[in-house]
Amino acid sequence: NRASKADRFAMAIGADADMNILNAFLDNNGQPVFKADEGSKIRRFFQWVTMSVSIRSQQIDPNSIVSVNLSEIKDELEY
């Protein structure tokens, strides 16, 4: 029940990441699997996730699903 209220994000690190498992984890929630091949991309991804969680926690109804703006990192990460 709680999982239906959570946004799931997945990141593939390296060429040998199993995209099938990562897509199964996302369970067709509309979010892409992000790909990173260097440490700075991993760091930026987690900064963005942290910011997204902070914004959601400040909502009047934190259980409502809030659309996450990917434009802030789309140029830095492949997806």
XYZ file of N, CA and C in Angstrom:
237
model
N 0.815 -1.191 0.000
C 0.000 0.000 0.000
C 0.863 1.261 0.000
N 1.882 1.297 0.838
C 2.762 2.463 0.888
C 3.545 2.640 -0.403
N 3.907 1.557 -1.028
C 4.701 1.632 -2.259
C 3.952 2.359 -3.370
N 2.629 2.309 -3.359
C 1.870 2.991 -4.402
C 1.990 4.507 -4.290
N 2.388 5.008 -3.139
C 2.542 6.443 -2.925
C 3.981 6.912 -3.139
N 4.879 5.989 -3.389
C 6.294 6.324 -3.499
C 6.720 6.424 -4.962
N 7.593 7.364 -5.229
C 8.231 7.430 -6.542
C 9.468 6.545 -6.493
N 9.662 5.768 -7.522
C 10.849 4.921 -7.605
C 11.755 5.457 -8.699
N 13.033 5.475 -8.405
C 14.036 5.890 -9.366
C 15.083 4.791 -9.443
N 15.664 4.617 -10.611
C 16.700 3.612 -10.784
C 17.825 4.197 -11.620
N 19.045 3.786 -11.284
C 20.208 4.245 -12.036
C 21.061 3.049 -12.419
N 21.373 2.982 -13.694
C 22.282 1.954 -14.211
C 23.689 2.540 -14.199
N 24.584 1.860 -13.539
C 25.967 2.322 -13.457
C 26.847 1.324 -14.196
N 27.430 1.783 -15.281
C 28.307 0.927 -16.074
C 27.553 0.192 -17.165
N 28.315 -0.289 -18.127
C 27.742 -0.955 -19.297
C 27.115 -2.307 -18.974
N 27.508 -2.921 -17.866
C 26.990 -4.253 -17.539
C 25.779 -4.228 -16.608
N 25.179 -3.067 -16.392
C 23.988 -2.975 -15.542
C 22.833 -3.740 -16.191
N 22.062 -4.425 -15.393
C 20.943 -5.226 -15.890
C 19.691 -4.350 -16.002
N 19.426 -3.882 -17.203
C 18.291 -2.981 -17.440
C 16.950 -3.667 -17.187
N 16.870 -4.977 -17.410
C 15.615 -5.696 -17.160
C 15.242 -5.636 -15.682
N 16.206 -5.848 -14.812
C 15.938 -5.795 -13.370
C 15.562 -4.376 -12.948
N 16.277 -3.389 -13.464
C 15.980 -2.003 -13.097
C 14.600 -1.582 -13.582
N 14.222 -1.975 -14.798
C 12.880 -1.668 -15.298
C 11.806 -2.401 -14.498
N 12.075 -3.624 -14.081
C 11.120 -4.361 -13.250
C 10.943 -3.671 -11.899
N 12.029 -3.148 -11.342
C 11.951 -2.407 -10.082
C 11.060 -1.173 -10.229
N 11.182 -0.472 -11.366
C 10.362 0.720 -11.589
C 8.897 0.367 -11.781
N 8.599 -0.835 -12.242
C 7.222 -1.328 -12.358
C 6.353 -0.398 -13.201
N 6.881 0.042 -14.330
C 6.123 0.884 -15.276
C 5.554 2.152 -14.649
N 6.328 2.811 -13.783
C 5.825 4.018 -13.132
C 6.038 5.280 -13.968
N 6.540 5.128 -15.169
C 6.726 6.280 -16.049
C 8.080 6.950 -15.919
N 8.855 6.562 -14.923
C 10.189 7.135 -14.753
C 11.188 6.329 -15.594
N 12.147 7.003 -16.202
C 13.161 6.269 -16.958
C 14.238 5.696 -16.038
N 14.983 4.733 -16.545
C 16.186 4.269 -15.857
C 17.289 5.234 -16.271
N 17.900 5.880 -15.318
C 18.991 6.805 -15.600
C 20.278 6.013 -15.757
N 21.172 6.526 -16.573
C 22.440 5.845 -16.822
C 23.584 6.779 -16.454
N 24.575 6.233 -15.785
C 25.748 7.023 -15.411
C 27.006 6.223 -15.687
N 27.995 6.915 -16.190
C 29.266 6.251 -16.463
C 30.441 6.946 -15.780
N 30.128 7.933 -14.930
C 31.185 8.600 -14.173
C 30.618 9.129 -12.853
N 31.512 9.333 -11.895
C 31.110 9.711 -10.548
C 30.316 11.007 -10.468
N 30.633 11.983 -11.293
C 29.916 13.266 -11.212
C 28.445 13.110 -11.586
N 28.140 12.202 -12.507
C 26.739 11.968 -12.876
C 25.982 11.286 -11.738
N 26.660 10.383 -11.046
C 26.038 9.709 -9.904
C 25.740 10.733 -8.810
N 26.706 11.565 -8.529
C 26.540 12.612 -7.508
C 25.390 13.544 -7.866
N 25.318 13.991 -9.115
C 24.253 14.905 -9.554
C 22.887 14.246 -9.451
N 22.795 12.972 -9.810
C 21.538 12.239 -9.719
C 21.028 12.215 -8.278
N 21.920 11.909 -7.334
C 21.487 11.841 -5.940
C 21.171 13.217 -5.361
N 21.824 14.254 -5.842
C 21.445 15.611 -5.433
C 20.026 15.908 -5.906
N 19.721 15.528 -7.130
C 18.391 15.763 -7.686
C 17.326 14.951 -6.935
N 17.625 13.682 -6.623
C 16.681 12.861 -5.862
C 16.435 13.476 -4.489
N 17.493 13.915 -3.823
C 17.357 14.546 -2.503
C 16.488 15.787 -2.588
N 16.707 16.605 -3.611
C 15.896 17.805 -3.795
C 14.427 17.438 -4.023
N 14.181 16.405 -4.819
C 12.812 15.966 -5.094
C 12.108 15.492 -3.832
N 12.823 14.747 -2.995
C 12.242 14.264 -1.734
C 11.940 15.450 -0.813
N 12.855 16.405 -0.754
C 12.647 17.587 0.093
C 11.410 18.367 -0.340
N 11.262 18.551 -1.641
C 10.096 19.282 -2.156
C 8.813 18.534 -1.826
N 8.821 17.231 -2.028
C 7.612 16.442 -1.755
C 7.252 16.478 -0.272
N 8.250 16.439 0.604
C 7.969 16.433 2.042
C 7.401 17.755 2.531
N 7.575 18.818 1.759
C 7.061 20.128 2.146
C 5.669 20.396 1.576
N 5.136 19.470 0.797
C 3.798 19.628 0.223
C 2.741 19.565 1.325
N 1.618 20.199 1.083
C 0.509 20.149 2.036
C 0.074 18.705 2.237
N 0.016 17.952 1.154
C -0.323 16.528 1.230
C 0.847 15.738 0.647
N 1.825 15.365 1.485
C 3.001 14.670 0.970
C 2.699 13.306 0.355
N 1.499 12.775 0.586
C 1.122 11.500 0.002
C 0.600 11.640 -1.428
N 0.341 12.871 -1.859
C -0.094 13.057 -3.229
C 1.108 12.896 -4.149
N 0.850 12.383 -5.328
C 1.935 12.158 -6.272
C 2.261 13.477 -6.958
N 3.516 13.877 -6.851
C 3.978 15.128 -7.426
C 4.834 14.809 -8.635
N 4.576 15.489 -9.727
C 5.367 15.297 -10.934
C 6.785 15.799 -10.715
N 7.764 15.006 -11.076
C 9.166 15.372 -10.883
C 9.699 15.953 -12.189
N 10.309 17.125 -12.094
C 10.839 17.812 -13.261
C 12.221 17.254 -13.606
N 12.299 16.564 -14.732
C 13.561 15.966 -15.146
C 14.455 16.927 -15.911
N 13.945 18.091 -16.260
C 14.714 19.006 -17.101
C 15.998 19.476 -16.440
N 16.046 19.456 -15.122
C 17.241 19.932 -14.427
C 18.445 19.032 -14.619
N 18.210 17.772 -14.899
C 19.353 16.868 -15.038
C 19.386 16.157 -16.379
N 18.414 16.376 -17.246
C 18.349 15.597 -18.475
C 19.574 15.767 -19.364
N 20.206 16.925 -19.340
C 21.398 17.137 -20.149
C 22.633 16.485 -19.532
N 22.579 16.213 -18.251
C 23.730 15.649 -17.568
C 23.692 14.128 -17.501
N 22.491 13.559 -17.519
C 22.345 12.109 -17.414
C 21.648 11.562 -18.657
N 22.030 10.399 -19.062
C 21.325 9.718 -20.138
C 20.144 8.988 -19.541
N 19.074 8.908 -20.291
C 17.951 8.061 -19.876
C 17.169 7.654 -21.088
